[in-house]
Coordinates of C-alpha atoms and ligand atoms in Angstrom, one line a residue:
Chain Z
X1 CA -17.2 -105.3 49.9
X2 CA -19.9 -103.9 52.2
X3 CA -21.3 -107.4 52.9
X4 CA -18.1 -108.5 54.4
X5 CA -17.5 -108.2 58.1
X6 CA -15.1 -105.5 59.0
X7 CA -12.1 -107.8 59.9
X8 CA -12.4 -109.6 56.7
X9 CA -12.5 -106.4 54.7
X10 CA -9.3 -105.2 56.4
X11 CA -7.7 -108.6 55.7
X12 CA -8.5 -108.4 52.0
X13 CA -7.2 -104.9 51.7
X14 CA -4.0 -105.9 53.3
X15 CA -3.7 -108.9 51.1
X16 CA -4.2 -106.8 48.0
X17 CA -1.6 -104.3 49.1
X18 CA 0.9 -107.1 50.1
X19 CA 0.2 -108.7 46.7
X20 CA 0.8 -105.5 44.9
X21 CA 4.1 -104.9 46.7
X22 CA 5.3 -108.5 46.3
X23 CA 4.3 -108.9 42.7
X24 CA 5.5 -105.4 41.9
X25 CA 8.9 -106.0 43.5
X26 CA 9.5 -109.3 41.8
X27 CA 8.4 -107.9 38.4
X28 CA 10.9 -105.1 39.2
X29 CA 13.8 -107.6 39.0
X30 CA 12.7 -108.6 35.5
X31 CA 12.3 -104.9 34.5
X32 CA 15.8 -104.2 35.9
X33 CA 17.3 -106.8 33.6
X34 CA 15.4 -105.4 30.7
X35 CA 16.9 -102.0 31.3
X36 CA 20.4 -102.6 32.8
X37 CA 22.0 -102.8 29.3
X38 CA 20.4 -99.5 28.3
X39 CA 21.7 -97.8 31.5
X40 CA 25.2 -99.2 31.1
X41 CA 25.6 -98.1 27.5
X42 CA 24.3 -94.7 28.3
X43 CA 26.4 -94.4 31.5
X44 CA 29.6 -95.5 29.8
X45 CA 29.3 -94.1 26.3
X46 CA 26.4 -91.7 26.5
X47 CA 24.9 -93.9 23.8
X48 CA 21.1 -93.7 23.6
X49 CA 20.7 -97.2 22.1
X50 CA 17.3 -97.0 20.3
X51 CA 17.9 -100.6 19.1
X52 CA 17.9 -101.8 22.7
X53 CA 14.4 -103.3 22.4
X54 CA 15.3 -105.2 19.2
X55 CA 18.4 -106.6 20.9
X56 CA 16.1 -108.0 23.7
X57 CA 14.1 -109.7 21.0
X58 CA 17.2 -111.0 19.3
X59 CA 18.1 -112.5 22.7
X60 CA 14.7 -114.1 22.9
X61 CA 14.9 -115.6 19.4
X62 CA 18.4 -116.8 19.9
X63 CA 17.4 -118.6 23.1
X64 CA 14.3 -120.1 21.6
X65 CA 16.0 -121.3 18.5
X66 CA 19.0 -122.9 20.3
X67 CA 16.6 -124.6 22.7
X68 CA 14.7 -126.1 19.8
X69 CA 18.0 -127.6 18.5
X70 CA 19.6 -128.6 21.7
X71 CA 17.6 -130.6 24.3
X72 CA 19.0 -128.9 27.3
X73 CA 17.3 -127.5 30.4
X74 CA 16.2 -123.9 29.5
X75 CA 18.5 -122.0 31.8
X76 CA 21.6 -123.6 30.3
X77 CA 21.0 -121.9 27.0
X78 CA 22.4 -118.7 28.6
X79 CA 25.9 -120.3 28.4
X80 CA 25.6 -120.0 24.7
X81 CA 23.4 -116.9 24.3
X82 CA 25.5 -114.6 26.6
X83 CA 28.8 -115.0 24.7
X84 CA 27.1 -114.7 21.3
X85 CA 25.3 -111.5 22.4
X86 CA 28.6 -110.2 23.8
X87 CA 30.3 -110.8 20.5
X88 CA 27.5 -109.0 18.6
X89 CA 27.8 -106.0 20.9
X90 CA 31.6 -105.9 20.8
X91 CA 31.6 -106.0 17.0
X92 CA 28.9 -103.5 16.6
X93 CA 30.6 -100.9 18.8
X94 CA 34.1 -101.6 17.4
X95 CA 33.2 -101.5 13.7
X96 CA 30.2 -99.2 13.6
X97 CA 29.2 -97.2 16.7
X98 CA 32.7 -96.1 17.6
X99 CA 32.8 -94.2 14.3
X100 CA 29.6 -92.3 15.0
X101 CA 29.8 -92.1 18.8
X102 CA 29.4 -88.9 20.9
X103 CA 33.2 -89.2 21.5
X104 CA 34.0 -89.4 17.8
X105 CA 31.7 -86.4 17.2
X106 CA 33.5 -84.4 19.9
X107 CA 36.9 -85.3 18.5
X108 CA 35.6 -83.8 15.2
X109 CA 34.8 -80.6 17.1
X110 CA 31.0 -81.0 17.4
X111 CA 29.2 -80.1 20.6
X112 CA 28.1 -83.0 22.8
X113 CA 24.4 -82.2 22.3
X114 CA 24.8 -82.4 18.6
X115 CA 27.1 -85.4 18.8
X116 CA 24.4 -87.3 20.7
X117 CA 22.2 -87.3 17.6
X118 CA 24.4 -89.3 15.3
X119 CA 24.4 -92.6 17.3
X120 CA 20.6 -92.1 18.0
X121 CA 19.9 -92.0 14.3
X122 CA 22.2 -95.0 13.6
X123 CA 20.7 -97.2 16.3
X124 CA 17.2 -96.2 15.2
X125 CA 18.0 -97.5 11.8
X126 CA 19.7 -100.5 13.2
X127 CA 16.6 -101.4 15.2
X128 CA 14.4 -101.2 12.1
X129 CA 16.9 -103.3 10.2
X130 CA 17.0 -106.0 13.0
X131 CA 13.2 -106.3 13.3
X132 CA 12.9 -106.7 9.5
X133 CA 15.7 -109.2 9.5
X134 CA 13.9 -111.2 12.2
X135 CA 10.7 -110.9 10.2
X136 CA 12.4 -112.2 7.1
X137 CA 13.6 -115.3 9.0
X138 CA 10.7 -116.0 11.4
X139 CA 7.7 -114.3 9.9
X140 CA 5.2 -113.2 12.5
X141 CA 4.6 -116.5 14.2
X142 CA 4.6 -115.9 17.9
X143 CA 7.3 -117.8 19.6
X144 CA 8.1 -118.7 23.2
X145 CA 10.3 -120.9 25.2
X146 CA 8.4 -123.9 26.6
X147 CA 9.2 -124.6 30.2
X148 CA 7.8 -126.2 33.2
X149 CA 8.2 -123.2 35.4
X150 CA 6.0 -120.8 33.5
X151 CA 2.9 -121.5 35.5
X152 CA 4.4 -122.5 38.8
X153 CA 4.1 -120.3 41.9
X154 CA 5.6 -120.1 45.3
X155 CA 2.9 -120.0 48.0
X156 CA 3.6 -117.7 50.9
X157 CA 0.2 -118.1 52.6
X158 CA -3.3 -119.2 51.7
X159 CA -3.9 -116.0 49.6
X160 CA -0.4 -114.8 48.8
X161 CA 1.8 -116.3 46.2
X162 CA 4.5 -115.2 43.7
X163 CA 5.5 -116.6 40.3
X164 CA 8.5 -118.9 40.6
X165 CA 10.0 -117.5 37.4
X166 CA 9.7 -113.9 38.6
X167 CA 11.3 -114.9 41.9
X168 CA 14.2 -116.5 40.1
X169 CA 14.6 -113.5 37.8
X170 CA 14.6 -111.2 40.8
X171 CA 17.5 -113.2 42.3
X172 CA 19.3 -113.1 38.9
X173 CA 18.8 -109.4 38.7
X174 CA 20.4 -108.9 42.1
X175 CA 23.3 -111.2 41.3
X176 CA 23.9 -109.5 38.0
X177 CA 23.8 -106.1 39.6
X178 CA 26.4 -107.1 42.2
X179 CA 28.6 -108.8 39.6
X180 CA 28.5 -105.7 37.4
X181 CA 29.3 -103.3 40.2
X182 CA 32.2 -105.5 41.5
X183 CA 33.5 -105.8 37.9
X184 CA 33.3 -102.0 37.3
X185 CA 34.9 -101.2 40.7
X186 CA 37.5 -103.8 41.3
X187 CA 38.8 -105.1 37.9
X188 CA 41.3 -103.4 35.8
X189 CA 39.0 -103.6 32.8
X190 CA 36.1 -102.2 34.8
X191 CA 38.2 -99.2 36.0
X192 CA 39.3 -98.7 32.4
X193 CA 35.7 -98.6 31.3
X194 CA 34.9 -95.9 33.9
X195 CA 38.1 -93.9 33.1
X196 CA 37.3 -94.0 29.3
X197 CA 33.8 -93.0 30.1
X198 CA 35.0 -90.1 32.2
X199 CA 37.6 -88.8 29.8
X200 CA 38.6 -90.8 26.7
X201 CA 41.5 -88.6 25.7
X202 CA 43.2 -88.9 29.1
X203 CA 42.2 -92.6 29.4
X204 CA 44.3 -93.1 26.2
X205 CA 47.2 -91.4 28.0
X206 CA 47.0 -94.2 30.6
X207 CA 47.5 -96.7 27.8
X208 CA 43.8 -97.6 27.6
X209 CA 42.5 -98.5 24.1
X210 CA 39.2 -96.7 24.3
X211 CA 37.8 -98.3 21.1
X212 CA 38.3 -101.7 22.6
X213 CA 37.1 -100.7 26.0
X214 CA 33.9 -99.2 24.6
X215 CA 33.3 -102.3 22.6
X216 CA 33.6 -104.4 25.7
X217 CA 31.0 -102.1 27.4
X218 CA 28.5 -102.6 24.6
X219 CA 29.3 -106.3 24.6
X220 CA 28.3 -106.5 28.2
X221 CA 25.2 -104.4 27.6
X222 CA 24.1 -106.8 24.9
X223 CA 25.1 -109.9 27.0
X224 CA 22.7 -108.6 29.7
X225 CA 20.1 -108.0 27.0
X226 CA 20.6 -111.6 26.0
X227 CA 19.6 -112.7 29.5
X228 CA 16.7 -110.3 29.4
X229 CA 15.6 -111.7 26.1
X230 CA 15.7 -115.3 27.5
X231 CA 13.5 -114.1 30.3
X232 CA 11.0 -112.6 27.9
X233 CA 10.8 -115.9 26.1
X234 CA 10.3 -117.8 29.3
X235 CA 7.3 -115.7 30.4
X236 CA 5.5 -114.8 27.2
X237 CA 5.3 -115.1 23.5
X238 CA 7.2 -112.6 21.3
X239 CA 7.3 -111.5 17.7
X240 CA 9.9 -109.7 15.5
X241 CA 8.2 -106.3 16.0
X242 CA 7.9 -106.4 19.8
X243 CA 11.1 -104.4 20.4
X244 CA 9.4 -101.0 20.9
X245 CA 7.1 -102.1 23.7
X246 CA 10.2 -103.3 25.7
X247 CA 12.3 -100.3 25.0
X248 CA 9.4 -98.3 26.5
X249 CA 9.6 -100.2 29.7
X250 CA 13.4 -99.9 29.7
X251 CA 13.2 -96.1 29.2
X252 CA 10.6 -95.8 31.9
X253 CA 12.9 -97.7 34.3
X254 CA 16.0 -95.7 33.5
X255 CA 14.2 -92.4 33.7
X256 CA 13.0 -93.3 37.2
X257 CA 16.3 -94.8 38.3
X258 CA 18.6 -92.4 36.5
X259 CA 19.8 -92.7 32.9
X260 CA 23.4 -93.8 33.8
X261 CA 22.8 -95.7 37.1
X262 CA 22.9 -99.5 37.1
X263 CA 21.7 -99.7 40.7
X264 CA 19.0 -97.2 39.7
X265 CA 17.7 -99.7 37.2
X266 CA 16.8 -102.1 40.0
X267 CA 15.2 -99.4 42.1
X268 CA 13.4 -98.0 39.0
X269 CA 12.3 -101.4 38.0
X270 CA 10.8 -102.2 41.4
X271 CA 9.1 -98.8 41.7
X272 CA 7.6 -99.1 38.2
X273 CA 6.5 -102.7 39.0
X274 CA 4.8 -101.8 42.2
X275 CA 3.0 -98.7 40.8
X276 CA 1.8 -100.7 37.8
X277 CA 0.4 -103.5 39.9
X278 CA -1.2 -101.1 42.4
X279 CA -2.8 -99.2 39.5
X280 CA -4.0 -102.5 38.0
X281 CA -5.4 -103.7 41.3
X282 CA -7.4 -100.6 42.1
X283 CA -8.3 -99.2 38.7
X284 CA -8.3 -102.2 36.4
X285 CA -5.9 -103.7 34.0
X286 CA -6.0 -100.8 31.5
X287 CA -4.7 -98.5 34.3
X288 CA -1.5 -100.5 34.7
X289 CA 0.5 -98.8 31.9
X290 CA -1.0 -95.4 32.5
X291 CA 0.0 -95.6 36.2
X292 CA 3.5 -96.6 35.3
X293 CA 3.9 -93.7 32.9
X294 CA 2.4 -91.3 35.4
X295 CA 5.2 -92.3 37.8
X296 CA 7.7 -91.7 35.0
X297 CA 6.3 -88.2 34.5
X298 CA 6.3 -87.5 38.2
X299 CA 10.0 -88.5 38.5
X300 CA 10.8 -86.3 35.4
X301 CA 9.0 -83.4 37.0
X302 CA 10.7 -83.6 40.4
X303 CA 14.0 -85.4 39.8
X304 CA 15.1 -84.3 36.3
X305 CA 18.1 -86.7 36.3
X306 CA 16.3 -89.7 37.9
X307 CA 16.6 -90.9 41.5
X308 CA 20.1 -92.4 41.3
X309 CA 21.8 -90.4 38.6
X310 CA 25.4 -89.4 39.3
Chain K
X1 CA 73.0 -60.4 25.3
X2 CA 70.4 -60.7 22.6
X3 CA 72.9 -62.3 20.3
X4 CA 72.3 -65.5 22.2
X5 CA 68.8 -65.7 20.7
X6 CA 68.8 -68.4 18.1
X7 CA 66.0 -69.8 16.0
X8 CA 64.7 -73.3 16.4
X9 CA 65.9 -76.6 15.2
X10 CA 69.3 -76.6 16.6
X11 CA 69.4 -80.2 17.7
X12 CA 68.3 -82.1 14.6
X13 CA 71.5 -84.1 15.2
X14 CA 71.0 -86.2 18.3
X15 CA 73.8 -85.9 20.8
X16 CA 73.9 -82.6 22.6
X17 CA 77.1 -82.6 24.8
X18 CA 78.0 -85.9 23.3
X19 CA 75.3 -87.6 25.4
X20 CA 72.7 -90.0 24.2
X21 CA 69.3 -88.3 23.9
X22 CA 66.3 -90.2 25.2
X23 CA 63.8 -87.9 23.3
X24 CA 64.4 -86.1 20.0
X25 CA 62.1 -83.7 18.3
X26 CA 62.9 -82.6 14.7
X27 CA 61.2 -80.1 12.4
X28 CA 58.0 -80.4 14.4
X29 CA 55.1 -78.2 13.2
X30 CA 51.5 -78.4 14.5
X31 CA 48.2 -77.1 13.4
X32 CA 44.7 -76.7 14.9
X33 CA 42.7 -76.5 11.7
X34 CA 44.1 -73.5 9.8
X35 CA 46.0 -72.2 12.8
X36 CA 49.6 -73.2 13.0
X37 CA 50.7 -73.5 16.6
X38 CA 54.3 -74.9 16.2
X39 CA 56.8 -73.9 13.5
X40 CA 59.7 -76.3 12.8
X41 CA 60.5 -77.0 16.4
X42 CA 63.6 -79.1 17.2
X43 CA 65.4 -80.1 20.4
X44 CA 66.6 -83.1 22.3
X45 CA 66.5 -84.3 25.9
X46 CA 69.3 -86.4 27.3
X47 CA 68.7 -89.4 29.5
X48 CA 68.3 -88.4 33.1
X49 CA 68.0 -84.6 32.5
X50 CA 65.4 -82.1 33.5
X51 CA 64.7 -79.8 30.5
X52 CA 62.4 -76.8 31.2
X53 CA 60.3 -75.1 28.5
X54 CA 59.3 -71.6 29.3
X55 CA 57.2 -69.2 27.3
X56 CA 54.2 -66.8 27.5
X57 CA 50.6 -67.9 27.2
X58 CA 49.8 -69.3 23.8
X59 CA 53.5 -69.9 23.0
X60 CA 52.7 -73.5 22.1
X61 CA 54.1 -75.3 25.1
X62 CA 51.1 -77.5 25.7
X63 CA 50.8 -78.1 22.0
X64 CA 54.4 -79.4 22.1
X65 CA 53.6 -81.9 24.8
X66 CA 50.3 -82.9 23.1
X67 CA 52.3 -83.5 19.9
X68 CA 54.7 -85.8 21.8
X69 CA 51.9 -87.8 23.4
X70 CA 49.9 -88.3 20.2
X71 CA 47.0 -86.1 21.2
X72 CA 47.3 -84.0 18.1
X73 CA 46.5 -87.1 16.0
X74 CA 43.2 -88.0 17.7
X75 CA 41.0 -85.3 16.3
X76 CA 40.2 -84.6 12.7
X77 CA 41.2 -81.0 12.8
X78 CA 44.5 -81.0 14.6
X79 CA 47.6 -82.5 13.0
X80 CA 51.4 -82.5 13.2
X81 CA 54.4 -82.8 10.8
X82 CA 57.9 -83.7 11.7
X83 CA 59.7 -86.4 13.6
X84 CA 59.7 -87.4 17.2
X85 CA 61.9 -90.3 18.5
X86 CA 62.0 -91.8 22.0
X87 CA 64.3 -94.6 23.0
X88 CA 64.7 -95.7 19.4
X89 CA 61.0 -95.7 18.6
X90 CA 59.3 -93.2 16.3
X91 CA 56.4 -91.6 18.1
X92 CA 54.9 -89.2 15.6
X93 CA 52.8 -91.7 13.8
X94 CA 51.7 -93.7 16.9
X95 CA 48.5 -93.4 18.8
X96 CA 48.5 -92.1 22.4
X97 CA 48.0 -95.6 23.9
X98 CA 51.0 -96.9 22.0
X99 CA 53.2 -93.9 22.8
X100 CA 52.8 -94.4 26.5
X101 CA 53.8 -98.1 26.1
X102 CA 57.2 -96.8 24.9
X103 CA 57.7 -95.2 28.4
X104 CA 56.6 -91.6 27.9
X105 CA 53.8 -90.1 29.9
X106 CA 52.4 -86.7 30.8
X107 CA 51.1 -84.9 33.8
X108 CA 48.7 -82.7 31.8
X109 CA 47.8 -79.1 32.2
X110 CA 44.7 -78.9 34.5
X111 CA 45.6 -82.3 35.9
X112 CA 42.7 -84.1 34.1
X113 CA 42.0 -86.6 36.8
X114 CA 39.1 -89.1 36.4
X115 CA 36.6 -87.1 38.5
X116 CA 34.2 -89.8 39.4
X117 CA 37.0 -92.1 40.8
X118 CA 38.8 -92.2 44.1
X119 CA 42.5 -91.4 44.7
X120 CA 43.4 -95.1 44.6
X121 CA 41.3 -95.8 41.5
X122 CA 43.0 -92.9 39.7
X123 CA 46.4 -94.3 40.6
X124 CA 45.5 -97.8 39.6
X125 CA 44.2 -96.6 36.2
X126 CA 47.7 -95.2 35.8
X127 CA 49.0 -98.7 36.0
X128 CA 46.8 -100.0 33.2
X129 CA 49.7 -100.9 30.9
X130 CA 50.6 -104.6 31.0
X131 CA 54.1 -103.9 32.2
X132 CA 52.8 -101.8 35.1
X133 CA 49.8 -103.8 36.1
X134 CA 51.7 -106.7 37.7
X135 CA 53.6 -104.3 39.9
X136 CA 50.6 -102.1 40.7
X137 CA 50.1 -103.0 44.3
X138 CA 53.8 -102.4 45.3
X139 CA 53.9 -99.3 43.2
X140 CA 50.7 -98.0 44.9
X141 CA 52.3 -98.4 48.3
X142 CA 55.4 -96.5 47.0
X143 CA 53.3 -93.6 45.8
X144 CA 51.5 -93.5 49.2
X145 CA 54.9 -93.4 50.9
X146 CA 56.0 -90.7 48.5
X147 CA 52.9 -88.6 49.0
X148 CA 51.7 -89.4 52.6
X149 CA 48.8 -87.0 52.2
X150 CA 47.3 -89.2 49.5
X151 CA 47.5 -92.3 51.7
X152 CA 45.2 -90.6 54.2
X153 CA 42.7 -89.9 51.4
X154 CA 42.9 -93.2 49.5
X155 CA 39.2 -93.7 49.1
X156 CA 38.2 -90.1 48.7
X157 CA 36.8 -89.0 45.3
X158 CA 39.4 -86.8 43.7
X159 CA 36.8 -84.2 43.0
X160 CA 36.7 -83.4 46.7
X161 CA 40.4 -82.7 47.0
X162 CA 42.4 -79.5 47.0
X163 CA 44.3 -78.4 43.9
X164 CA 47.6 -79.4 45.5
X165 CA 46.4 -82.9 46.4
X166 CA 44.9 -83.3 42.9
X167 CA 48.3 -82.4 41.4
X168 CA 49.9 -85.1 43.6
X169 CA 47.4 -87.6 42.3
X170 CA 48.2 -86.6 38.7
X171 CA 51.9 -87.0 39.4
X172 CA 51.3 -90.3 41.2
X173 CA 49.1 -91.5 38.3
X174 CA 51.9 -90.8 35.9
X175 CA 54.5 -92.6 38.0
X176 CA 52.3 -95.7 38.2
X177 CA 53.0 -96.4 34.6
X178 CA 56.7 -96.7 35.4
X179 CA 57.7 -94.3 32.7
X180 CA 61.2 -93.3 31.6
X181 CA 60.2 -89.9 30.5
X182 CA 57.5 -87.6 32.2
X183 CA 56.2 -84.5 30.6
X184 CA 54.9 -82.0 33.2
X185 CA 52.6 -79.2 32.0
X186 CA 52.4 -76.2 34.3
X187 CA 52.5 -77.9 37.7
X188 CA 52.2 -74.6 39.5
X189 CA 48.9 -73.6 37.8
X190 CA 46.5 -72.3 40.4
X191 CA 48.6 -73.5 43.4
X192 CA 50.0 -71.6 46.4
X193 CA 53.7 -70.9 46.2
X194 CA 54.4 -73.2 49.3
X195 CA 52.7 -76.1 47.7
X196 CA 54.5 -75.5 44.4
X197 CA 57.8 -75.7 46.3
X198 CA 56.8 -79.1 47.6
X199 CA 55.8 -80.3 44.2
X200 CA 59.0 -79.2 42.6
X201 CA 61.0 -80.9 45.3
X202 CA 59.1 -84.1 44.3
X203 CA 59.9 -83.5 40.7
X204 CA 63.6 -83.3 41.7
X205 CA 63.3 -86.6 43.6
X206 CA 61.6 -88.3 40.7
X207 CA 64.4 -87.1 38.4
X208 CA 67.0 -88.4 40.8
X209 CA 65.3 -91.8 40.7
X210 CA 66.3 -91.9 37.0
X211 CA 63.2 -90.5 35.3
X212 CA 63.9 -87.9 32.5
X213 CA 61.7 -84.9 32.9
X214 CA 60.4 -82.3 30.4
X215 CA 58.9 -79.5 32.5
X216 CA 56.7 -76.7 31.2
X217 CA 56.6 -73.7 33.6
X218 CA 55.6 -70.1 33.3
X219 CA 57.4 -69.2 36.4
X220 CA 60.9 -68.4 35.1
X221 CA 62.7 -68.7 38.4
X222 CA 61.3 -72.2 39.1
X223 CA 62.0 -73.3 35.6
X224 CA 65.6 -72.3 35.8
X225 CA 66.0 -73.7 39.3
X226 CA 65.0 -77.2 38.4
X227 CA 66.5 -77.4 34.9
X228 CA 69.7 -78.9 33.4
X229 CA 68.7 -77.3 30.2
X230 CA 66.2 -74.6 29.2
X231 CA 64.2 -73.9 26.1
X232 CA 62.4 -70.6 25.6
X233 CA 59.4 -70.6 23.3
X234 CA 57.8 -67.7 21.5
X235 CA 54.9 -67.9 19.2
X236 CA 55.4 -71.5 18.3
X237 CA 59.1 -71.4 17.9
X238 CA 62.1 -72.1 20.2
X239 CA 63.9 -68.8 20.3
X240 CA 66.5 -69.5 22.9
X241 CA 68.1 -72.5 24.6
X242 CA 71.0 -73.3 26.8
X243 CA 72.1 -74.3 30.2
X244 CA 70.6 -72.1 32.9
X245 CA 74.0 -70.9 34.1
X246 CA 74.9 -69.9 30.5
X247 CA 71.8 -67.8 30.0
X248 CA 71.4 -64.3 31.3
X249 CA 68.1 -63.2 32.8
X250 CA 68.0 -60.4 30.3
X251 CA 68.4 -62.7 27.3
X252 CA 65.7 -65.0 28.7
X253 CA 63.3 -62.1 29.4
X254 CA 63.9 -60.8 25.9
X255 CA 63.2 -64.2 24.4
X256 CA 60.2 -64.8 26.5
X257 CA 58.5 -61.5 25.6
X258 CA 59.9 -61.3 22.1
X259 CA 61.5 -58.0 22.7
X260 CA 65.0 -58.9 21.3
X261 CA 64.4 -57.3 17.9
X262 CA 63.6 -54.0 19.5
X263 CA 67.1 -53.9 21.0
X264 CA 66.6 -54.8 24.6
X265 CA 69.3 -52.5 25.9
X266 CA 67.6 -49.3 26.7
Ligands
ATP1 N1 42.2 -77.0 21.0 C1 42.6 -75.9 20.3 N2 42.0 -75.5 19.2 C2 42.4 -74.4 18.5 N3 43.5 -73.7 18.9 C3 44.2 -74.1 19.9 C4 43.8 -75.2 20.7 N4 44.7 -75.3 21.8 C5 45.6 -74.3 21.6 N5 45.3 -73.6 20.5 C6 46.1 -72.4 20.1 O1 47.4 -72.8 19.8 C7 48.3 -71.9 20.3 C8 49.3 -72.5 21.3 O2 48.5 -73.0 22.5 P1 49.1 -73.8 23.7 O3 48.0 -74.3 24.5 O4 50.1 -74.8 23.1 O5 49.9 -72.7 24.4 P2 50.7 -72.7 25.8 O6 52.0 -72.2 25.6 O7 50.5 -74.0 26.5 O8 49.9 -71.6 26.6 P3 49.5 -71.6 28.2 O9 50.7 -71.1 28.9 O10 48.4 -70.6 28.2 O11 49.1 -72.9 28.6 C9 47.5 -70.8 20.9 O12 47.5 -69.7 19.9 C10 46.2 -71.4 21.1 O13 45.2 -70.4 21.0
MG2 MG1 49.6 -74.7 28.2

């Protein structure tokens, strides 16, 4: 450092910062998609879905396997993966989780705090079941989705570039966020989801079938996780027991952004991304995760409910 | 006039005054766990009428409406027995979302709006039923014409509105489903008398437009004013009923407070 002329040192400092912010921001889009489903299911049903990480991995395997069978361009696999994941989520909520939901517990006269526990335990068990099922099918061979974009980058200047995939994921995250908000705000089903979330008893008085509506909500949550799983497969290898490391990221993001805020998951994702990259740049790779979790702790300390919680 | 006090279940035969009843309740009992809140309640409401139910706190008025709208079937602890019919459909075994499809809806005690949604959104959720959804845009305009105050506050979250305005949203939300019967639970709760006058004027207009109304009201004068027929409840039973002009204030007061056995004529 000290050998460099002053102008050059300033230049590299700025480049490092710009890199950290750019890379962090674009990683944030990917993080947002990893977490959006978790924020949605918590926001709508107060469901703390501990199997969220495993569903991401299911999405990754589903994408990879279908792409091995069908010779289509990678992104087209989503046309199949998204509906399948939606179906799994719908069925899961309709036939299992509705019976152990916070709302079901409240109907039985339990307090909300106590009622929160039942679905947590059930999804915890479900996560273990899913990872072992994946293990039984695929063993521990690391899998990934082969694609030509994995190592391509968009050059912004001589010393600044961003990964093409991250850039695409960022755009996808923004598109999904807008789509989801428009759906929740302006469609009859979206309004029904919000009404059922607000007060299921009186939503029923409006003719809303809350069982069906909650099932749609988890369907959407898993459909998003399907997209996220595909993105995991596009950028790295994965194994059946990788779920927990992703749910940690997702929890970090929703704690920063606000447990029930979908917009918060984008902001939370970007903040987490930037802090991680900054920590990594200045304190070495091992500081990345630590830096991220320090941000999570800081948000918890100063904004109990996250930055965007309603 | 305490001889007018009669015990429940008078109208198990549909057809009071030779008219066709739109809503019939027979031998209805209701429980919250071990606690019985309704005992063998029976009455009928004729098409186009306003029937008022009056009674002291805890008499079972809200439980009666909750039973009709299927809300006593939702939990594991609450349950009902008896029979409820509306427009040829049996309601007592149906779920709430099916009951409202038959044309019954309720403006619940405490309004129970969707707090995180705006005025328009609350109203639109009221039109969730397939039969109402198509007409929702026209109906929404009708409601805004009916309650001009709401049209000025379309996009305001309901949590930021006054009690009276919230009550208007609750009534509008019920109207959005295009019901034939509306059950109103304590419209006047927590509202200034002037606003309550307005609201009851609206109820009268809603009734004149052809909607049958079952109105729960603690304020005896208002209940009698608006009603074609009155039911007085005491401790889970209907203890007096009749046309407002047939009932003396003494008889109603006695029934309301349960003082008829003590004589009443001091
Ligand atoms: N959720 C509940 N759980 C247990 N008991 C209940 C519940 N709701 C009402 N009760 C009981 O049932 C009885 C009838 O209550 P209800 O709410 O129907 O009375 P009400 O006539 O509507 O009274 P108010 O004028 O105060 O609204 C009361 O004794 C009440 O304590
Ligand atoms: Mg009541």
